Each structure stands twice: as C-alpha cells, then as structure tokens.
Coordinates of C-alpha atoms in Angstrom, one line a residue:
Chain A
M1 CA 69.9 19.4 -37.5
N2 CA 70.0 21.5 -40.7
E3 CA 67.3 23.1 -42.8
T4 CA 66.5 20.1 -44.9
F5 CA 65.1 18.4 -41.8
T6 CA 62.1 20.5 -41.1
K7 CA 59.8 20.7 -38.0
S8 CA 56.9 19.2 -39.9
M9 CA 59.0 16.2 -40.8
A10 CA 59.9 15.8 -37.1
R11 CA 56.2 16.1 -36.3
N12 CA 55.2 13.5 -38.8
I13 CA 57.9 11.1 -37.5
F14 CA 56.4 11.6 -34.0
F15 CA 52.8 11.0 -34.9
G16 CA 53.4 8.3 -37.5
G17 CA 56.0 6.5 -35.5
S18 CA 54.1 6.6 -32.2
L19 CA 50.9 5.5 -33.8
F20 CA 52.6 2.6 -35.7
F21 CA 54.4 1.3 -32.7
F22 CA 51.4 1.7 -30.4
L23 CA 49.3 -0.4 -32.9
L24 CA 52.1 -2.9 -33.1
L25 CA 52.1 -3.2 -29.3
V26 CA 48.3 -3.7 -29.2
G27 CA 48.6 -6.3 -32.0
L28 CA 51.3 -8.2 -30.2
S29 CA 49.5 -8.0 -26.9
A30 CA 46.4 -9.5 -28.6
D31 CA 48.5 -12.3 -30.0
T32 CA 50.1 -12.9 -26.6
V33 CA 46.7 -13.1 -24.9
Q34 CA 45.8 -15.8 -27.5
R35 CA 48.9 -17.8 -26.7
L36 CA 48.7 -17.5 -22.9
P37 CA 46.7 -20.7 -22.3
E38 CA 49.8 -22.8 -23.3
R39 CA 51.9 -21.1 -20.7
D40 CA 50.0 -19.6 -17.8
N41 CA 48.9 -22.8 -16.1
R42 CA 45.3 -21.6 -16.3
E43 CA 43.9 -25.2 -16.2
N44 CA 44.8 -25.1 -12.5
L45 CA 43.2 -21.7 -11.8
T46 CA 40.9 -23.0 -9.1
P47 CA 38.7 -20.8 -6.8
Q48 CA 41.3 -21.6 -4.1
V49 CA 44.1 -20.1 -6.2
V50 CA 42.0 -17.1 -6.9
L51 CA 41.4 -16.7 -3.1
G52 CA 45.1 -17.2 -2.6
K53 CA 45.9 -14.3 -4.9
K54 CA 43.4 -12.1 -3.0
V55 CA 45.1 -13.0 0.3
W56 CA 48.5 -12.3 -1.3
E57 CA 47.2 -8.8 -2.4
D58 CA 45.3 -8.0 0.8
N59 CA 48.4 -8.5 2.9
N60 CA 50.7 -6.6 0.5
C61 CA 53.2 -9.5 0.3
I62 CA 54.7 -7.8 -2.8
G63 CA 55.9 -5.0 -0.5
C64 CA 58.8 -7.2 0.7
H65 CA 59.0 -10.2 -1.7
T66 CA 59.4 -10.5 -5.4
L67 CA 57.0 -12.8 -7.4
L68 CA 58.5 -13.8 -10.7
G69 CA 61.1 -11.1 -10.2
E70 CA 58.7 -8.2 -9.6
G71 CA 58.1 -6.5 -6.3
A72 CA 60.4 -5.5 -3.5
Y73 CA 63.9 -7.0 -3.0
F74 CA 63.8 -7.2 0.8
A75 CA 62.7 -10.8 1.1
P76 CA 63.1 -14.0 -1.0
E77 CA 61.6 -14.6 -4.4
L78 CA 58.3 -16.6 -4.0
G79 CA 57.6 -17.6 -7.6
N80 CA 59.4 -20.8 -7.0
V81 CA 59.1 -21.1 -3.2
Y82 CA 56.9 -24.2 -3.6
V83 CA 59.8 -26.0 -5.4
R84 CA 62.4 -24.6 -3.0
Y85 CA 60.4 -26.0 -0.1
G86 CA 60.5 -29.5 -1.7
N87 CA 57.1 -29.2 -3.4
S88 CA 55.4 -29.0 0.0
K89 CA 52.4 -26.8 0.8
E90 CA 52.7 -27.8 4.4
A91 CA 56.2 -26.3 4.7
I92 CA 54.9 -23.0 3.3
K93 CA 52.0 -23.0 5.7
G94 CA 54.3 -23.9 8.6
F95 CA 56.6 -21.0 7.8
I96 CA 53.9 -18.4 7.6
K97 CA 52.3 -19.7 10.9
S98 CA 55.6 -19.7 12.8
R99 CA 56.5 -16.0 12.5
P100 CA 57.1 -14.4 15.9
V101 CA 54.8 -11.4 16.6
D102 CA 57.6 -9.1 17.8
G103 CA 60.1 -10.1 15.1
I104 CA 63.6 -11.5 15.6
P105 CA 66.1 -9.2 17.3
G106 CA 68.4 -7.5 14.8
R107 CA 67.0 -9.6 11.9
R108 CA 64.5 -9.1 9.1
S109 CA 61.3 -11.1 9.9
M110 CA 58.0 -11.6 8.3
P111 CA 55.1 -10.2 10.3
Q112 CA 52.6 -12.6 11.9
F113 CA 49.5 -12.3 9.7
N114 CA 47.2 -14.5 11.9
M115 CA 45.7 -16.2 8.8
S116 CA 42.9 -18.6 9.0
E117 CA 43.5 -22.2 7.9
E118 CA 41.5 -21.5 4.7
E119 CA 43.6 -18.5 3.9
L120 CA 46.9 -20.4 4.6
E121 CA 45.8 -23.2 2.3
A122 CA 44.8 -20.7 -0.4
V123 CA 48.1 -18.9 -0.3
A124 CA 50.0 -22.1 -0.5
E125 CA 47.9 -23.2 -3.5
F126 CA 48.5 -19.8 -5.1
L127 CA 52.3 -20.2 -4.7
K128 CA 52.1 -23.7 -6.1
Y129 CA 50.2 -22.3 -9.1
M130 CA 52.9 -19.6 -9.6
S131 CA 55.7 -22.2 -9.6
E132 CA 54.0 -24.0 -12.5
I133 CA 53.8 -21.1 -14.9
D134 CA 56.1 -21.4 -18.0
T135 CA 58.6 -18.5 -17.3
N136 CA 61.2 -19.2 -20.0
G137 CA 63.3 -21.0 -17.4
W138 CA 63.5 -18.3 -14.8
P139 CA 64.8 -18.2 -12.1
P140 CA 68.2 -19.6 -12.9
N141 CA 68.2 -21.9 -9.9
V142 CA 66.1 -23.0 -7.0
Q143 CA 67.4 -20.2 -4.8
G144 CA 65.3 -17.7 -6.8
Chain B
M1 CA 55.0 36.8 -14.0
K2 CA 52.7 37.6 -16.9
Y3 CA 49.5 36.0 -15.8
Q4 CA 47.9 36.2 -12.4
S5 CA 46.5 32.6 -12.5
Q6 CA 50.0 31.2 -12.7
M7 CA 50.0 31.7 -9.0
V8 CA 48.1 28.5 -8.4
A9 CA 51.4 26.7 -9.3
K10 CA 52.9 27.8 -6.0
P11 CA 50.9 25.7 -3.5
Y12 CA 51.4 22.7 -5.8
F13 CA 55.2 23.2 -5.7
I14 CA 55.2 23.7 -1.9
A15 CA 53.2 20.5 -1.4
A16 CA 55.5 18.7 -3.8
I17 CA 58.6 19.6 -1.8
G18 CA 56.8 18.7 1.5
L19 CA 55.9 15.3 0.2
F20 CA 59.4 14.9 -1.2
V21 CA 60.8 15.3 2.3
G22 CA 58.4 12.6 3.5
Q23 CA 59.5 10.3 0.7
I24 CA 63.2 10.7 1.6
L25 CA 62.6 10.2 5.4
F26 CA 60.9 6.8 4.6
G27 CA 63.7 6.0 2.2
V28 CA 66.2 6.4 5.0
I29 CA 64.0 4.2 7.3
M30 CA 64.0 1.5 4.7
G31 CA 67.7 1.7 4.1
M32 CA 68.2 1.2 7.8
Q33 CA 65.8 -1.8 7.8
Y34 CA 68.1 -3.4 5.2
V35 CA 70.9 -3.6 7.8
V36 CA 69.1 -3.6 11.1
G37 CA 66.2 -5.9 10.2
D38 CA 64.0 -5.2 13.2
F39 CA 64.4 -1.4 13.0
L40 CA 60.9 0.0 13.9
F41 CA 59.4 -3.5 13.7
P42 CA 56.5 -4.3 14.1
E43 CA 55.3 -0.7 14.1
I44 CA 56.5 0.2 10.6
P45 CA 57.1 -3.0 8.7
F46 CA 59.3 -2.8 5.6
N47 CA 56.4 -3.1 3.2
V48 CA 54.6 -0.2 4.8
A49 CA 57.7 2.0 4.7
R50 CA 58.1 1.0 1.0
M51 CA 54.6 1.8 0.1
V52 CA 54.9 5.3 1.7
H53 CA 58.3 5.8 0.0
T54 CA 57.1 4.9 -3.5
N55 CA 53.6 6.3 -3.3
L56 CA 54.8 9.6 -2.0
L57 CA 57.3 9.7 -4.9
I58 CA 54.5 9.2 -7.4
V59 CA 52.2 11.7 -5.7
W60 CA 54.8 14.5 -5.3
L61 CA 55.9 14.1 -8.9
L62 CA 52.2 14.4 -9.9
F63 CA 51.9 17.6 -7.8
G64 CA 55.1 18.8 -9.5
F65 CA 53.7 18.0 -13.0
M66 CA 50.5 19.7 -12.3
G67 CA 52.2 22.8 -10.8
S68 CA 54.5 23.0 -13.8
T69 CA 51.5 22.7 -16.1
Y70 CA 49.6 25.5 -14.3
Y71 CA 52.7 27.7 -14.6
M72 CA 53.5 26.9 -18.2
V73 CA 50.1 26.8 -19.8
P74 CA 48.9 30.4 -19.3
E75 CA 52.3 31.8 -20.5
E76 CA 52.3 29.5 -23.6
S77 CA 48.6 30.0 -24.4
Q78 CA 48.9 33.7 -23.6
T79 CA 45.7 33.6 -21.6
E80 CA 44.6 33.2 -18.0
L81 CA 43.7 29.7 -16.7
Y82 CA 40.1 28.7 -17.4
S83 CA 39.4 28.3 -13.7
P84 CA 42.0 29.0 -11.0
K85 CA 39.3 28.2 -8.4
L86 CA 38.9 24.6 -9.8
A87 CA 42.7 24.3 -9.7
M88 CA 42.7 25.2 -6.0
L89 CA 39.8 23.0 -5.2
L90 CA 41.5 20.0 -6.8
F91 CA 44.7 20.8 -5.0
W92 CA 43.0 20.4 -1.6
V93 CA 41.1 17.3 -2.7
F94 CA 44.3 15.7 -3.9
L95 CA 46.3 16.7 -0.9
V96 CA 43.8 15.6 1.7
A97 CA 43.1 12.3 -0.1
G98 CA 46.8 11.6 -0.4
A99 CA 47.4 12.4 3.2
L100 CA 44.5 10.1 4.4
T101 CA 45.9 7.3 2.2
I102 CA 49.4 7.6 3.8
I103 CA 47.8 7.8 7.3
G104 CA 45.9 4.6 6.4
Y105 CA 49.1 2.8 5.4
L106 CA 50.7 3.8 8.7
A107 CA 47.8 3.5 11.1
V108 CA 46.3 0.1 10.4
P109 CA 47.6 -3.2 9.0
Y110 CA 47.2 -3.3 5.2
A111 CA 44.7 -6.1 5.3
T112 CA 42.5 -4.0 7.6
L113 CA 42.8 -1.0 5.3
A114 CA 41.8 -3.2 2.4
H115 CA 38.8 -4.4 4.3
M116 CA 37.8 -0.9 5.5
T117 CA 37.9 0.5 2.0
G118 CA 35.9 -2.2 0.4
N119 CA 38.6 -4.0 -1.6
E120 CA 36.2 -7.0 -1.8
L121 CA 33.9 -5.0 -4.1
L122 CA 36.5 -4.1 -6.7
P123 CA 39.9 -5.6 -5.8
T124 CA 42.7 -3.4 -7.1
M125 CA 45.0 -3.2 -4.1
G126 CA 48.2 -5.0 -3.1
R127 CA 50.1 -4.7 -6.4
E128 CA 53.4 -2.9 -6.5
F129 CA 53.0 0.9 -6.9
L130 CA 49.2 0.5 -7.2
E131 CA 48.7 -0.2 -3.5
Q132 CA 46.3 2.7 -3.1
P133 CA 42.8 1.8 -1.9
T134 CA 40.3 1.6 -4.7
I135 CA 38.5 4.6 -3.4
T136 CA 41.8 6.6 -3.6
K137 CA 42.2 5.4 -7.2
I138 CA 38.8 6.7 -8.1
G139 CA 39.7 10.0 -6.4
I140 CA 42.8 10.2 -8.5
V141 CA 40.8 9.7 -11.7
L142 CA 38.3 12.4 -10.7
V143 CA 41.1 14.9 -9.9
A144 CA 42.8 14.0 -13.2
L145 CA 39.6 14.6 -15.1
G146 CA 39.0 18.0 -13.5
F147 CA 42.6 18.9 -14.1
L148 CA 42.5 17.9 -17.8
F149 CA 39.2 19.7 -18.2
N150 CA 40.7 22.9 -16.8
I151 CA 43.9 22.7 -18.9
G152 CA 42.0 21.7 -22.0
M153 CA 39.6 24.6 -21.8
T154 CA 42.5 27.0 -21.3
L155 CA 44.3 25.5 -24.3
L156 CA 41.2 25.8 -26.5
R157 CA 40.9 29.5 -25.9
G158 CA 44.5 30.5 -26.3
R159 CA 47.6 30.1 -28.5
K160 CA 48.4 26.5 -29.4
T161 CA 52.1 25.7 -29.2
V162 CA 54.0 22.5 -29.7
I163 CA 55.0 22.5 -26.1
T164 CA 51.5 22.7 -24.7
M165 CA 50.3 20.1 -27.3
V166 CA 53.0 17.6 -26.2
L167 CA 52.5 18.4 -22.6
F168 CA 48.7 17.8 -22.9
L169 CA 49.2 14.6 -24.8
G170 CA 51.5 13.3 -22.1
L171 CA 49.0 14.2 -19.3
V172 CA 46.1 12.6 -21.2
G173 CA 48.2 9.5 -21.7
L174 CA 49.0 9.5 -18.0
A175 CA 45.3 9.6 -17.1
V176 CA 44.3 7.0 -19.7
F177 CA 47.0 4.4 -18.8
F178 CA 46.2 4.8 -15.1
L179 CA 42.8 3.2 -15.9
F180 CA 44.6 -0.1 -16.3
S181 CA 45.1 0.0 -12.5
F182 CA 41.4 -0.9 -12.2
Y183 CA 42.0 -4.1 -14.2
N184 CA 42.9 -6.8 -11.9
P185 CA 42.2 -10.2 -13.5
E186 CA 42.2 -13.4 -11.5
N187 CA 44.8 -14.9 -13.8
P188 CA 48.2 -13.7 -12.3
V189 CA 50.0 -13.7 -15.7
L190 CA 47.4 -11.5 -17.3
D191 CA 47.5 -9.3 -14.2
K192 CA 51.3 -8.9 -14.5
M193 CA 51.1 -8.3 -18.2
F194 CA 48.7 -5.4 -18.0
W195 CA 50.1 -4.0 -14.8
W196 CA 53.0 -2.8 -16.9
W197 CA 50.5 -0.9 -19.1
V198 CA 50.4 1.5 -16.2
V199 CA 53.9 1.2 -14.8
H200 CA 56.1 1.0 -18.0
L201 CA 53.9 3.1 -20.3
W202 CA 54.0 5.8 -17.7
V203 CA 57.6 6.1 -16.9
E204 CA 59.1 4.9 -20.2
G205 CA 56.3 6.4 -22.3
V206 CA 53.9 9.3 -21.6
W207 CA 55.9 10.8 -18.7
E208 CA 58.7 11.4 -21.1
L209 CA 56.4 13.7 -23.1
I210 CA 55.8 15.7 -20.0
L211 CA 59.5 15.7 -19.2
G212 CA 60.3 16.8 -22.8
A213 CA 57.8 19.6 -22.7
I214 CA 58.9 21.0 -19.3
L215 CA 62.6 20.9 -20.4
A216 CA 61.8 22.6 -23.7
F217 CA 59.8 25.3 -21.9
T218 CA 62.6 26.1 -19.4
L219 CA 65.3 26.0 -22.1
I220 CA 63.4 28.6 -24.2
K221 CA 63.1 30.8 -21.2
V222 CA 66.7 30.6 -19.9
T223 CA 68.5 30.5 -23.2
G224 CA 66.4 32.7 -25.5
V225 CA 67.0 30.2 -28.3
D226 CA 64.5 30.4 -31.1
R227 CA 61.3 28.4 -30.4
E228 CA 61.4 26.8 -33.9
V229 CA 64.7 25.1 -33.1
I230 CA 63.6 23.9 -29.7
E231 CA 60.3 22.5 -31.0
K232 CA 62.0 20.5 -33.7
W233 CA 64.2 18.9 -31.1
L234 CA 61.3 18.2 -28.8
Y235 CA 59.5 16.4 -31.6
V236 CA 62.5 14.2 -32.4
I237 CA 63.1 13.4 -28.8
I238 CA 59.6 12.4 -27.9
A239 CA 59.3 10.5 -31.3
M240 CA 62.3 8.4 -30.3
A241 CA 61.0 8.0 -26.7
L242 CA 57.7 6.4 -27.9
I243 CA 59.2 4.5 -30.9
T244 CA 61.6 2.7 -28.5
G245 CA 59.6 2.8 -25.4
L246 CA 56.3 1.3 -26.5
L247 CA 57.7 -2.0 -27.6
G248 CA 60.4 -1.6 -24.9
T249 CA 57.6 -2.8 -22.6
G250 CA 58.8 -6.2 -23.8
H251 CA 61.8 -6.1 -21.5
H252 CA 59.4 -6.7 -18.7
Y253 CA 57.7 -9.6 -20.5
F254 CA 60.7 -11.9 -20.5
F255 CA 60.0 -14.1 -17.4
I256 CA 56.4 -13.6 -16.3
G257 CA 54.8 -16.3 -18.4
L258 CA 54.6 -14.6 -21.8
P259 CA 55.7 -16.0 -25.2
E260 CA 59.4 -16.3 -26.1
Y261 CA 59.2 -13.8 -28.9
W262 CA 59.3 -11.0 -26.2
L263 CA 62.9 -12.0 -25.4
W264 CA 63.8 -10.6 -28.8
I265 CA 61.4 -7.7 -29.1
G266 CA 62.1 -6.5 -25.6
S267 CA 65.9 -6.8 -26.0
V268 CA 66.0 -5.0 -29.4
F269 CA 63.7 -2.1 -28.5
S270 CA 65.0 -1.5 -25.0
A271 CA 68.5 -1.4 -26.3
M272 CA 67.4 1.7 -28.2
E273 CA 65.8 3.3 -25.2
P274 CA 68.9 5.3 -24.2
V275 CA 68.7 7.2 -27.5
P276 CA 66.0 9.7 -26.6
F277 CA 67.8 10.3 -23.3
F278 CA 71.1 10.8 -25.0
M279 CA 69.4 13.3 -27.4
M280 CA 68.0 15.1 -24.4
T281 CA 71.5 15.6 -23.0
L282 CA 72.7 16.9 -26.3
F283 CA 69.7 19.1 -26.6
A284 CA 70.1 20.7 -23.2
F285 CA 73.9 21.4 -23.7
N286 CA 73.4 22.6 -27.3
M287 CA 70.7 25.1 -26.4
V288 CA 72.7 26.4 -23.4
N289 CA 75.8 26.8 -25.7
K290 CA 73.7 28.6 -28.3
R291 CA 72.1 30.8 -25.7
R292 CA 71.2 34.3 -26.7
R293 CA 70.9 35.7 -23.2
Q294 CA 72.6 35.2 -19.9
H295 CA 69.7 34.4 -17.7
P296 CA 70.3 35.5 -14.1
N297 CA 68.8 32.3 -12.7
R298 CA 72.0 30.2 -13.1
V299 CA 70.8 27.4 -10.8
A300 CA 67.8 26.7 -13.0
V301 CA 70.2 26.2 -16.0
L302 CA 72.2 23.9 -13.8
W303 CA 69.1 21.8 -13.0
A304 CA 68.2 21.7 -16.7
L305 CA 71.6 20.4 -17.7
G306 CA 71.6 18.0 -14.7
T307 CA 68.3 16.5 -15.8
G308 CA 69.8 15.7 -19.2
V309 CA 72.9 14.1 -17.9
M310 CA 71.4 12.2 -15.0
A311 CA 68.4 10.9 -16.9
F312 CA 70.8 9.6 -19.6
L313 CA 72.9 7.9 -17.0
G314 CA 70.1 6.5 -14.9
A315 CA 67.4 5.7 -17.4
G316 CA 69.7 5.2 -20.4
V317 CA 73.0 3.6 -19.2
W318 CA 71.8 1.8 -16.1
G319 CA 68.7 0.7 -17.9
F320 CA 70.7 -0.7 -20.8
L321 CA 73.1 -2.4 -18.4
H322 CA 70.6 -5.2 -17.6
T323 CA 68.0 -5.0 -20.3
L324 CA 69.2 -7.6 -22.7
A325 CA 67.4 -10.9 -22.1
P326 CA 70.5 -13.1 -21.4
V327 CA 71.8 -10.5 -18.9
N328 CA 68.3 -9.9 -17.4
Y329 CA 67.9 -13.6 -16.8
Y330 CA 70.5 -13.2 -14.0
T331 CA 69.7 -9.6 -12.9
H332 CA 65.9 -9.7 -12.9
G333 CA 64.5 -8.5 -9.6
S334 CA 67.9 -8.0 -8.0
Q335 CA 69.5 -4.9 -6.4
I336 CA 70.6 -4.0 -10.0
T337 CA 67.0 -3.2 -10.6
A338 CA 66.9 -1.0 -7.5
A339 CA 70.1 0.8 -8.6
H340 CA 68.6 1.6 -12.0
G341 CA 65.3 2.6 -10.5
H342 CA 66.8 5.1 -8.1
M343 CA 69.0 7.0 -10.6
A344 CA 66.4 6.9 -13.4
F345 CA 63.6 8.4 -11.3
Y346 CA 65.9 11.0 -9.8
G347 CA 67.6 12.0 -13.0
A348 CA 64.5 12.1 -15.2
Y349 CA 61.5 13.0 -13.1
V350 CA 62.7 14.4 -9.8
M351 CA 65.2 16.7 -11.5
I352 CA 62.8 18.0 -14.1
V353 CA 60.3 19.0 -11.5
L354 CA 63.1 20.7 -9.5
T355 CA 64.2 22.4 -12.7
M356 CA 60.7 23.9 -13.1
I357 CA 60.5 24.8 -9.4
S358 CA 63.9 26.5 -9.6
Y359 CA 62.9 28.5 -12.6
A360 CA 59.4 29.4 -11.6
M361 CA 59.6 29.9 -7.8
P362 CA 61.4 33.3 -7.9
M363 CA 58.7 34.8 -10.0
L364 CA 55.9 33.2 -7.9
N365 CA 57.6 34.9 -4.9
G366 CA 57.3 38.2 -6.7
R367 CA 60.8 38.6 -8.1
E368 CA 61.7 39.7 -11.6
A369 CA 63.6 36.6 -12.7
A370 CA 65.9 35.1 -10.1
N371 CA 66.8 34.7 -6.4
S372 CA 69.8 36.4 -4.9
I373 CA 73.2 35.0 -5.7
K374 CA 73.5 33.8 -2.1
S375 CA 70.3 31.9 -2.4
Q376 CA 71.3 30.4 -5.7
V377 CA 74.7 29.3 -4.4
T378 CA 72.9 27.6 -1.5
E379 CA 70.5 25.8 -3.9
M380 CA 73.6 24.7 -6.0
W381 CA 75.0 23.1 -2.8
G382 CA 71.6 21.3 -2.5
F383 CA 71.9 20.2 -6.2
W384 CA 75.4 18.8 -5.8
L385 CA 74.8 17.1 -2.5
M386 CA 71.6 15.4 -3.7
T387 CA 73.0 14.5 -7.2
V388 CA 76.4 13.2 -6.1
S389 CA 74.9 11.2 -3.2
M390 CA 72.4 9.7 -5.7
V391 CA 75.3 8.6 -7.9
F392 CA 76.8 6.9 -4.9
I393 CA 73.5 5.3 -3.8
T394 CA 73.3 3.9 -7.4
L395 CA 77.0 2.7 -7.4
F396 CA 76.6 1.0 -4.0
L397 CA 73.4 -0.7 -5.0
T398 CA 75.1 -1.8 -8.2
G399 CA 77.9 -3.3 -6.2
A400 CA 75.4 -5.1 -4.0
G401 CA 73.5 -6.3 -7.0
I402 CA 76.6 -7.7 -8.8
L403 CA 77.6 -9.7 -5.7
Q404 CA 74.0 -10.8 -5.1
V405 CA 73.7 -12.0 -8.7
Y406 CA 77.0 -13.9 -8.5
L407 CA 76.4 -15.5 -5.1
Q408 CA 72.8 -16.4 -5.5
R409 CA 72.4 -17.1 -9.2
F410 CA 75.6 -17.5 -11.1
S411 CA 78.2 -19.4 -9.0
D412 CA 78.4 -23.2 -8.9
A413 CA 77.0 -23.4 -5.4
P414 CA 74.2 -20.9 -5.3
L415 CA 73.4 -19.5 -1.8
P416 CA 70.0 -18.8 -0.3
F417 CA 68.7 -15.2 -0.5
M418 CA 69.0 -14.3 3.2
I419 CA 72.6 -15.7 3.4
V420 CA 73.5 -13.5 0.4
Q421 CA 71.9 -10.5 2.0
D422 CA 74.2 -10.9 5.0
K423 CA 77.2 -11.1 2.8
I424 CA 76.5 -7.9 1.0
E425 CA 75.6 -5.9 4.1
L426 CA 78.6 -3.5 3.7
F427 CA 77.1 -2.1 0.5
Y428 CA 73.8 -1.5 2.3
W429 CA 75.5 0.4 5.1
L430 CA 77.3 2.6 2.5
R431 CA 74.0 3.1 0.7
E432 CA 72.4 4.2 3.9
A433 CA 75.2 6.7 4.5
A434 CA 74.8 8.1 1.0
G435 CA 71.0 8.3 1.7
L436 CA 71.7 10.4 4.8
V437 CA 73.8 12.8 2.7
F438 CA 70.9 13.0 0.2
L439 CA 68.7 14.0 3.1
L440 CA 71.2 16.6 4.1
G441 CA 71.2 17.9 0.5
L442 CA 67.5 18.2 0.5
I443 CA 67.6 20.2 3.8
V444 CA 70.2 22.6 2.2
Y445 CA 67.9 22.8 -0.9
I446 CA 65.0 23.8 1.3
I447 CA 67.1 26.3 3.3
S448 CA 67.9 28.1 0.0
F449 CA 64.3 29.3 -0.2
F450 CA 64.8 31.3 2.9
V451 CA 68.2 32.8 2.1
K452 CA 67.7 36.5 1.5
G453 CA 69.9 39.0 -0.4
E454 CA 69.6 41.4 -3.3
E455 CA 68.0 39.6 -6.2
A456 CA 70.1 38.8 -9.3
R457 CA 69.1 40.8 -12.3
L458 CA 70.0 40.9 -15.9
K459 CA 72.9 43.4 -16.4
P460 CA 72.2 45.9 -19.2
A461 CA 75.0 44.7 -21.3
E462 CA 73.9 41.1 -21.0
Q463 CA 70.3 41.8 -21.5
T464 CA 70.5 41.7 -25.3
V465 CA 72.7 39.0 -26.8
I466 CA 75.9 37.5 -25.4
E467 CA 77.5 36.6 -28.7

C-alpha cells in the first residue's frame, strides 16, 4: 500500500462500504419477509404447531438433531422426518415414546422425555409443518 | 504497565483460561459420546455436553474480549479507566451468572430449567448457541451495558485512536445484535432467519472488528511499526470483513425456507469472505518483517502470526470449501460444517484472545515486557500442541464429512444417518485422539504460567532498531 492510498481513503471505504452493505442487507431482509408467505407454510401454523415448536425448544432437541440442516450433528435431520416416516405422525410419536430410560448399551440413544399425549401430538404436528416448508429442494434425499 | 487500572484485565484473563479448560473437557466428553454412544448417559446427555461446550466457548471468549479491552483502552486513550470498581463488579456478576447457568444445564433436565426460569413468560431458550435461560440473557445485556458505559466514558475523556474506535464499534455491534436473541417468533422460518442476525453477524461481522483491533494493537507493541501504517491496514481489513460478511449472511439462507435469490447472493459474497482473512495473514507477516524492534516476548509474536494463518485456513479456506450453494446443498449440516466451525473459531477468536493474554500477562504479573525464555518455550509447546492437534481435528472431521456426504446424500443408494455414523467411526476415534492431544497442549500452556527463570529483556543493541 503506497502513499496514493491514504488512511482517510481506507476509512471512507470502511464507513461507506459497511453502511451501504448493511442497508442492502436490511432492504433484502424486508423483501424476504414480504415473500415468505409463499414459502414458509404459514397457512398451516396452527396453535398446535406453535406448541410443538415450544416443546421442541423446551427440550433442547436442537442439541442433538439438525432441523433444516441447523443444529447438532449427533442425531438425524428432522426437517423431513415426517416424510422419512412415511407421512405418519403416529410413527414419530411411537418413536419418541419408545426410548429406553437408561439408553442402549454402547449406542447413541434419545433420552426418554416423558411427554404428555398433547405434547407428543404437538411435536409431531410441528415436524409435519417443517417438512412442508419450501426449502429449495433440500435435503437431497429422504435420508436427510 | 503504564496505567494502574489495566490490572482489572488480569482476573478476566484468568477466568477466561479457567472456562477454556471446562470447554475442552466437555469437548472431549462429546468426542467420546460420538463413538461410545452411552458414555455418561443418562447423567450427561449429548445435548447437555454440547450446550456446556459451546456456551463456555462464547463466555470465555467474551471474558477474553473484555479483558483485552480493559488492557488496551487505558494505554490507547492515555488515561485510567473510568471506573475500575464497576469493571470488577461486572466481572463477578458475569462469572457467577455464567457458573449458575452451567450448573443449571448439568443439574436438571433442560425442560425443568426452562420451567424454573420462566421460559413461558418470554420464550427464548432451546435455540442453538442461544440456549441460556432468558434471565441469563437479560443479565448478559446488563453486564454489556455496564461494560460499554465504562469503556465509553474512558474513551470520551482520553485520546481517540483508530484502534479504540474500531474496537468500540465491534463491542457495540456485539451488544446490539445480541438483542435479536430475544426475538423468537412463532413462525420457525422467521425464527431461523433472524437467529442468524446474532450468530452470523457476530462471528462473521462485528467480532472481526474486535479481532482486527486486538491484532493491530499487539502488532504495534511487538513490532514498533508506525501506527499510521497499521491503522490503514486495519481499516482495509475490517472494510473487507463487513463488505463481504454482511451479505455473506446469505449463505445460511439457502435451505431454510427463504427466496431463491439468496442462493446467488450468499454464494457470491461468501466466496469473497476469505479475502479479509487473507489480508490479515499478509498484515501480520508484513508487520513482523518490517519490525523496528526485537521484542523480547517472542511467543506473543508467534500467537499473532498463528492467528493470521489459522483464521485464514479455518474461516477462509474451510469456509469457502462448502459455501457455494451447489456444494452446500450436499454438505449443509454435515461434519464438514463441524470441521469448519472448529478451525475457524480456534484460528480467529481463540488464538487472538491467547495472543493478547500472551502479550499482556507478563506485565500484569509485574514484569517489564516478557516472561523468562524457559516459560516462553513451554508456552510455545502449548501453542504447537494445540494448533497442530486442531489441524488434525479439522482434517479428521473433514474426512468424516466427505464420507458422510457421499454415503448419505450423494451415492445412488443413500444410507440412513445412523448407519453412516457407524461406517465413519474410525474418523471419530482419530478426532477424539487429536482432542486429547489438544487437552494436553492446553495443560502445557497453563504450566507455562508457573515456569520461573530470569525474565527476558531487550538487549541494549536490540533496543533501538534492528535494521
């Protein structure tokens, strides 16, 4: 960096560039929020799905699983688990209920959360909801 | 040490290192759970170990940033801190609140903790990295406000430099974007979109300003290169960081239910994200080559150079590796992400905090400029053990990730997740071994603080200029 490129030029690039791109991010985010109704499956956002999201969060499911590819990588992707389980909420509920309290010797196992029937139904509805979001075709196949 | 109030940095650094040890212990536990699935189950389930691992990382880095700020600001501003007492009060508040949160994670099931801390009133919990109870989050905001007030008042009454301005901007950004952690809409897509306003805009945005400022400060000190030159570099680096990083948020928007145009925006801008990190490497090596003094603290110089190289590799190269949308379609949420995350966090943020600690600790312990040669050599062993084992952790996770992507997502007959996990077990064993070496390196690093010997001083001939 020679003398023709001065510190004040560098400073102006920083302030101008950052401000410009921050405003662009805000603008694009506003546009995205406008377009979301076409993609985010909100017409199916029932109180049950909202409760399901709460149960999901209260039990820190993201601490082992990914959901649309975000979270921990210790347990399977659940964004499409509804599809993987043959579009069956009963299969999802059955799996959650069946977890042994002391785990499986030598293997990874989901804890037993002792959920109520209402919570189980809500979580299953939430996972069904997630599977119906338009994710640009992700994941590549049903295995997640 | 020129200013008495710089001493408040010391407890912050000690706490940071203590929490770092906790982070690594839980990392080793998780690594073991990857291969021996029922290890410590059901006492410490994986999700709990992971929360402790990632939350301790964030908290100890914040302690490190705050300690660095308290050390740098009086010297840069040429004035004592506005209130050392407030700094110490906030230290204890933050440490106790952090410890209680971790105990909460370990002592009761997460759902119980959520219930106990009133998550019904304002639900913010259970989202990756933002698992802290709402009351802890409010505490973090209060500590941040007190901290920014203290630093802001100090800056107002002293000399204003580019370094402190950039540092303060980064810290304000850190506090402001954290506020998005209180926004938890019922719509999961909106939730995910704005969750990144904390997570991405922190680590690929405002934290880079803090990183740049700390690196610039230590380079001025250990090389004696003219401040004007260093400040110009600093501006260019952080300009590139924000220009590429702000819209780089788009690379997280590919597959979570947002419009297709993010596939392009995210790919283009995140492809440029390695640039500021490459410049940082050039910057560090350039300044050290141009140095006008041979600083007796050689190991601090080593940490500074290491930060440049490892941040470029981890954040830059490993980030770019899977950031283009067609590649990310296959690698999203796989062990490739974990590989990138480990090296990027270590290279950029862990190493910059250790750079500052390495530079400042000798003075905080009452020395003129540096520890004894023996102590420095021990610390260098710690540096190499930790850095090389982190390279191997990254390589093993990358190997695991490539196989995982192929078997589970790319081949003609995709296999289920758990079957694939069994097939790549070897890489997880190797990663765990590398993790144990990392822990060993950390122990050696800590031992270096207790190695005595005659302190290294500037020799008269070297004291002026080496050219």
